XYZ file of C-alpha atoms in Angstrom:
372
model
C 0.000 0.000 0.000
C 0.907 3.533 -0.589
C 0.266 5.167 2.684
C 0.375 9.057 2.451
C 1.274 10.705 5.767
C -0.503 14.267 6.644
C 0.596 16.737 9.021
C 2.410 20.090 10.081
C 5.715 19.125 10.364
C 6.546 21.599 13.493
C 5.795 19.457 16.724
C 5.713 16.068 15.128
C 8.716 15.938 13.671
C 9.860 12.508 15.853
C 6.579 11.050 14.632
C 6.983 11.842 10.985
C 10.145 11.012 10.787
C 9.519 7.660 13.029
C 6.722 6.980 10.678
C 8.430 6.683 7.489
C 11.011 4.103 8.268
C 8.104 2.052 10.066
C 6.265 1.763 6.967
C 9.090 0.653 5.186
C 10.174 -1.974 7.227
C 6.327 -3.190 7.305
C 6.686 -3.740 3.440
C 4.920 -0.573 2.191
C 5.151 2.817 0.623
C 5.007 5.879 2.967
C 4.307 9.217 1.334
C 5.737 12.100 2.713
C 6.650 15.942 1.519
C 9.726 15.738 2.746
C 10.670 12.925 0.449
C 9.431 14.973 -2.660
C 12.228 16.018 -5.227
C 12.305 19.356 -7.204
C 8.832 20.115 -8.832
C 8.365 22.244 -11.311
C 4.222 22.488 -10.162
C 3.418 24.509 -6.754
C 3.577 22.484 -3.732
C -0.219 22.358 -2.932
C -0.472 21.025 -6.117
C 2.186 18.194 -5.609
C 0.828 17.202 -2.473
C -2.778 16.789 -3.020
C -1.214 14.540 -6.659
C 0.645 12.395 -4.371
C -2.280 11.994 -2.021
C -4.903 11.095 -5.140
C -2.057 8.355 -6.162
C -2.078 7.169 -2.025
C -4.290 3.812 -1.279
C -4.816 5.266 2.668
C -4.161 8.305 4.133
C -2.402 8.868 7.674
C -3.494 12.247 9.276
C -1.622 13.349 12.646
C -3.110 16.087 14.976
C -0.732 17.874 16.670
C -0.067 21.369 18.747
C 0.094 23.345 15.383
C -2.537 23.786 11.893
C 0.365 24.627 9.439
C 0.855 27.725 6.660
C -2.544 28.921 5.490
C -2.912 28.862 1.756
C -4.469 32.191 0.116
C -6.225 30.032 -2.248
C -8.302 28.093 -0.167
C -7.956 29.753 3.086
C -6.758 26.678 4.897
C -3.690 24.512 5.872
C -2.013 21.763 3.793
C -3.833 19.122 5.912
C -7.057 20.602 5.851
C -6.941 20.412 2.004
C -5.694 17.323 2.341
C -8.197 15.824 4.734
C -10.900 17.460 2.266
C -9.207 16.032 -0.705
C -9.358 12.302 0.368
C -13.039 12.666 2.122
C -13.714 13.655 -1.671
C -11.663 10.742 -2.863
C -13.883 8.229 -0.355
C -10.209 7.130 0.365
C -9.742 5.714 4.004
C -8.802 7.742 6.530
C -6.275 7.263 9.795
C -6.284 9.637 12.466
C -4.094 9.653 15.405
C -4.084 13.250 18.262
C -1.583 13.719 20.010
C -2.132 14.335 23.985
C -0.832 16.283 26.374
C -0.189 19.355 23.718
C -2.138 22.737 23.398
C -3.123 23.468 20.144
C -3.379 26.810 18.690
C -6.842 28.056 17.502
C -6.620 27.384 14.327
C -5.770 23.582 14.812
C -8.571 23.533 17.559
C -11.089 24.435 14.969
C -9.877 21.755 12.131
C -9.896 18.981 14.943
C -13.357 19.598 15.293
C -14.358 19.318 11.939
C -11.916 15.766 11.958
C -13.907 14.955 14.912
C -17.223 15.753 13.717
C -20.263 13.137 14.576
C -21.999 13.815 11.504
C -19.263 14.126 8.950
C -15.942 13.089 10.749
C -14.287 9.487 11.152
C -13.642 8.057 15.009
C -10.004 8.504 15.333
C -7.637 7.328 18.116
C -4.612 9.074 20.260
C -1.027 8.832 21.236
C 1.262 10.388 23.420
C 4.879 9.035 22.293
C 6.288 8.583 18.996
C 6.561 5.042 20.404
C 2.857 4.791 21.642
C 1.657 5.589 18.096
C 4.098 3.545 16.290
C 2.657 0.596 18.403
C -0.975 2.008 17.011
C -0.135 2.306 13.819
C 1.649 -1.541 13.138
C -1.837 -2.692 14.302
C -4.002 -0.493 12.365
C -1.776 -1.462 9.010
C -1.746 -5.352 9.875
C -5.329 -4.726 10.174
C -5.511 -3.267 6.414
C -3.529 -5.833 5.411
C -5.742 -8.616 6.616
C -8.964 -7.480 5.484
C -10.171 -8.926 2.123
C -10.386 -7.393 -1.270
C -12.211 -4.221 -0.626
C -14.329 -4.741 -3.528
C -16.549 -8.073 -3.630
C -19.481 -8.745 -5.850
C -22.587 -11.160 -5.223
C -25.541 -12.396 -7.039
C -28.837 -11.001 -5.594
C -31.076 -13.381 -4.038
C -34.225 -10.948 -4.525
C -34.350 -7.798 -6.837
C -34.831 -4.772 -4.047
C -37.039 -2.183 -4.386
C -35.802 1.170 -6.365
C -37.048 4.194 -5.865
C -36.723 6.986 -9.012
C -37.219 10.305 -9.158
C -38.382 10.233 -13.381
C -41.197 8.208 -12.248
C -42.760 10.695 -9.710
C -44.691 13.559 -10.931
C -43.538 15.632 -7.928
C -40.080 15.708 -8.781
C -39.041 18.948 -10.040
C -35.432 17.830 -10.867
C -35.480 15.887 -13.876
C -38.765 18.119 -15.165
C -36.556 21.029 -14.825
C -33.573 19.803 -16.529
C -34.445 17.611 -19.342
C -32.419 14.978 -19.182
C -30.909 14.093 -15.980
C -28.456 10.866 -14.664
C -30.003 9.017 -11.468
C -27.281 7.308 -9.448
C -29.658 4.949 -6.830
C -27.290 3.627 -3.297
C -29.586 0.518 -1.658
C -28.018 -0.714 1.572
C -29.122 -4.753 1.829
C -30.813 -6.263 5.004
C -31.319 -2.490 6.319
C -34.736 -1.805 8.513
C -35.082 1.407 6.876
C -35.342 4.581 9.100
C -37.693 6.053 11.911
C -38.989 9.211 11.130
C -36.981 10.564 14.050
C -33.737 8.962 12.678
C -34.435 10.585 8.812
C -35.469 14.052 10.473
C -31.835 13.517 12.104
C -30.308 13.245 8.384
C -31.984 15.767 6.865
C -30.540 18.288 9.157
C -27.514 16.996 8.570
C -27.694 16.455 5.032
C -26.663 20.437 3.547
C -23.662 20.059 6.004
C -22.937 16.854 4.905
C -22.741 17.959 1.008
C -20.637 21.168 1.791
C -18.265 18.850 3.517
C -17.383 17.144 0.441
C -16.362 20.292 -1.180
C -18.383 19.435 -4.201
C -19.890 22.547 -4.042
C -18.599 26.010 -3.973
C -19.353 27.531 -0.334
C -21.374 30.257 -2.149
C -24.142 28.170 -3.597
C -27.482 28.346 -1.959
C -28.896 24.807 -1.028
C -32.686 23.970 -0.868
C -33.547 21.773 1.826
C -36.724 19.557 0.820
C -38.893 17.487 2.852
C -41.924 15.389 1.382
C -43.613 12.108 1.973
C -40.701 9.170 2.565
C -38.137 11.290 1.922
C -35.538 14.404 2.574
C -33.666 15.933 -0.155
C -31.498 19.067 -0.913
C -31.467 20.916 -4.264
C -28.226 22.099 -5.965
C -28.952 24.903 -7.725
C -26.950 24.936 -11.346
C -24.372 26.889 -12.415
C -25.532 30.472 -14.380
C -26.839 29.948 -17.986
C -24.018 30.371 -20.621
C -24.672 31.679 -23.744
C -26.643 29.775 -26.353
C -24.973 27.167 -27.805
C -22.160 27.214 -25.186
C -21.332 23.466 -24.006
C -22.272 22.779 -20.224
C -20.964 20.354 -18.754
C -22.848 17.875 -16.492
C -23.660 19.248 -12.752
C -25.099 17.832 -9.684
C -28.689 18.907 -9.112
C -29.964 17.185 -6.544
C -29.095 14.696 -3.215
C -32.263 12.694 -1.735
C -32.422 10.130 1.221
C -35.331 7.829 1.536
C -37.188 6.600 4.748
C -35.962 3.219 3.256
C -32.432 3.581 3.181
C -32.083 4.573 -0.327
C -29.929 7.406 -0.856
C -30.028 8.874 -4.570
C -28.011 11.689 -6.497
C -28.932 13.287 -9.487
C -27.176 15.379 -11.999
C -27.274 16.668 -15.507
C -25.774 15.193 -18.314
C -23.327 17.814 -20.387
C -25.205 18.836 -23.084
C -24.944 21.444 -25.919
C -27.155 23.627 -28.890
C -27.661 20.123 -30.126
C -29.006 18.221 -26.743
C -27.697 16.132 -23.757
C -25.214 13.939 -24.308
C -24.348 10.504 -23.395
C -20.876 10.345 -24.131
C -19.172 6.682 -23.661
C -15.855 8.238 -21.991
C -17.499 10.923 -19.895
C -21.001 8.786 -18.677
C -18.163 6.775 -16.356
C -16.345 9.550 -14.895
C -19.561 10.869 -14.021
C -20.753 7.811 -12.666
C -17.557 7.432 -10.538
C -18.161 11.259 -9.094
C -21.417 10.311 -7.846
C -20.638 7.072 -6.621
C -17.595 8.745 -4.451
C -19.960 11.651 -3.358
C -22.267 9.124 -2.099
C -19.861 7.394 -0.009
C -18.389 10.950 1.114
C -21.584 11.769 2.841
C -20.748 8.813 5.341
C -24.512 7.877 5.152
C -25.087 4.380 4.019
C -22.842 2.269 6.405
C -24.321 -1.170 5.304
C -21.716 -4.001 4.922
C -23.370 -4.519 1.054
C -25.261 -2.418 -1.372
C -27.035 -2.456 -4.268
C -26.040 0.685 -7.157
C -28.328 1.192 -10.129
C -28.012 4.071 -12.591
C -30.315 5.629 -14.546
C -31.036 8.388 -17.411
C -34.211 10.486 -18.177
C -34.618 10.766 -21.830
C -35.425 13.669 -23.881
C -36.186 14.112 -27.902
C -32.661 15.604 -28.735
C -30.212 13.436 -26.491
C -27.756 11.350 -28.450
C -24.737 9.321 -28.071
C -22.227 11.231 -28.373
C -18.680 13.092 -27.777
C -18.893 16.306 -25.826
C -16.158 18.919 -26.660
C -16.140 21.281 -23.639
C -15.120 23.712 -25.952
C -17.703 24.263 -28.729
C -21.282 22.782 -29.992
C -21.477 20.112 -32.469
C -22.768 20.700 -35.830
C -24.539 17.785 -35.928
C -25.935 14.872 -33.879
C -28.353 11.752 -34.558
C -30.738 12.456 -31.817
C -32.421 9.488 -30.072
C -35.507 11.094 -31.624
C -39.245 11.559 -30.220
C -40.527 8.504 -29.404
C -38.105 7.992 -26.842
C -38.638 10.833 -25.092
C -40.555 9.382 -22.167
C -38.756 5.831 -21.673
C -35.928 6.525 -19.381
C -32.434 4.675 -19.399
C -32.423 2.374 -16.024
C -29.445 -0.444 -15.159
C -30.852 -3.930 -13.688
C -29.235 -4.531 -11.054
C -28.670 -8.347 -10.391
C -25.169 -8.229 -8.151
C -25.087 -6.591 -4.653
C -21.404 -4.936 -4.007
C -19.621 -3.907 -1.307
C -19.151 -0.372 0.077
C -16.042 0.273 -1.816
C -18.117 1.075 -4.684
C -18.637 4.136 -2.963
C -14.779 4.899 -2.524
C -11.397 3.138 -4.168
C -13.879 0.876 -5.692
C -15.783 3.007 -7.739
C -13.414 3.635 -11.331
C -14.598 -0.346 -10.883
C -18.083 -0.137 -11.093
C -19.376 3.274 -12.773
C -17.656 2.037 -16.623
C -20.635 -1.289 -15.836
C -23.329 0.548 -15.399
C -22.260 3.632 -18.191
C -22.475 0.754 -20.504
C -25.381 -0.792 -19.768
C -26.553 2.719 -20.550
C -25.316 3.321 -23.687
C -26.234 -0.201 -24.934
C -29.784 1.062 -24.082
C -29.678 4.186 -25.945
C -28.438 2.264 -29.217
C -31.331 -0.181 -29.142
């Protein structure tokens, strides 16, 4: 494993240092700055690279929160610790006691230690004391089985989508929009207390992830089974400008089900389902899903799904101008949606490291569909 460790440097220096010839001798790949050569790209930049390319990431709290970067307002490790809750990439954290830590650092350990949003993390005193800690905790990853497991479904579980309910306002609104449908197996579903709970939590939850910029105004919705927050779109371009595809929409059922929704990119021509982009896109939503640490289920079941319009096609979409022509999928398609059948459950990686695994599946299940 690559193991990528975050932290100021200034009062853990024993620990970082301590930490990299541990992981060595334990037969993997620590990641530190310190170990970086001469980069022609900002540093910022060559940290959060080397932490995308990481398989866990190590995050130490100690006394101090680091150099604040003008562009985003926050330390190295708080970008970093944003970056891999993002990234659905697993997350270590080890505090160090008997320290005081500055203001700054007091405020990012809450948000590390946050109920709704955070992970449980553990402490240390000693560089020794952690390095006991931290042989465990990788034996532990080392041990556990292939993060990604598949299994045929016993019984098809029920789906709920938003294209088939006339009070939806999301896909009406947008034309043609991309469902991505989370099921957790063998869960009870929730009490109206517990999805009351979630809702409250759920516009802190998405700004968490950073998908968002800070300034967008969310729109909390409540109706019958379930909770939801709107995502309003980005301003209209000009006519004919390409869009590219945005999230629109995040809804949690009384069931379990938690469901995203987002635009396709589209241009003067239509939406587009574009065979290289449908996966990425796919893959976002899948991640952003497990970001909101909401389905906790041991396995899940992930369906996709498109609303059609008249003018969508199959297609490449060039970010930088509209096509001068397209095959649309033509009228009478305009009301049969796009939909995946699910007939494996998965485990929750599909909602972190696992998901470049499972989103190219289900894009081509769509696209097959569109070509029939």
């Amino acid at each position: 494993m690559k193991i990528f460790i975050s932290s100021a440097r200034k009062g853990l220096e024993a620990e970082r240092d301590a930490l990299d010839g541990l992981i060595r001798a334990l037969g993997h790949t620590p990641v530190r700055f310190e170990d970086f050569s001469a980069q022609t790209t900002p540093s910022r930049e060559a940290c959060l690279r080397a932490l995308a390319s990481a398989d866990v990431c190590l995050f130490l709290l100690g006394p101090f929160y680091g150099h604040v970067f003008p562009e985003t307002g926050q330390s190295a490790t708080h970008d970093e610790w944003v970056a891999a809750q993002a990234a659905g990439m697993p997350r270590i954290v080890y505090r160090k006691q008997d320290v005081v830590f500055e203001p700054d650092q007091h405020k990012f350990v809450r948000v590390v230690e946050a109920y709704a949003t955070g992970v449980f993390r553990d402490s240390f005193h000693t560089p020794t004391d952690l390095m006991t800690k931290v042989v465990g905790k990788v034996k532990e990853l080392e041990s556990a089985a292939s993060p990604l497991a598949f299994a045929k479904l016993v019984q098809q579980p029920a789906i709920h989508w938003a294209s088939d309910s006339t009070a939806s306002q999301t896909v009406s609104n947008h034309g043609s929009v991309l469902e991505l449908q989370v099921v957790p197996l063998d869960f009870p579903g929730y009490s109206a207390r517990e999805l009351d709970q979630l809702g409250a939590s759920l516009m802190e939850r998405i700004r968490a992830t950073r998908t968002i910029g800070s300034e967008v105004a969310l729109n909390p919705i409540r109706f019958d089974g379930y909770v939801a927050v709107g995502i309003p779109t980005s301003r209209p371009r000009p006519w004919g400008t390409p869009q590219r595809g945005e999230l629109v929409e995040c809804r949690l059922y009384k069931t379990g089900q938690l469901s995203t929704q987002a635009t396709l990119p589209r241009d003067s021509l239509g939406a587009i389902l574009d065979p290289d982009v449908l996966p990425q896109q796919i893959a976002d939503l899948l991640r952003f899903s497990g970001a909101l640490n909401i389905v906790q289920a041991d396995r899940i079941v992930v369906a996709a799904g498109v609303s059609t319009e008249a003018l969508m096609s199959v297609d490449t979409f060039d970010p930088r101008k509209s096509r001068q022509s397209a095959q649309p999928m033509g009228f009478g398609r305009s009301r049969r949606p796009l939909r995946t059948e699910p007939d494996e459950s998965v485990t929750l990686a599909a909602l972190g490291a696992g998901a470049a695994e499972v989103a190219p599946h289900l894009a081509q299940a769509l696209i097959l569909q569109a070509g029939r």
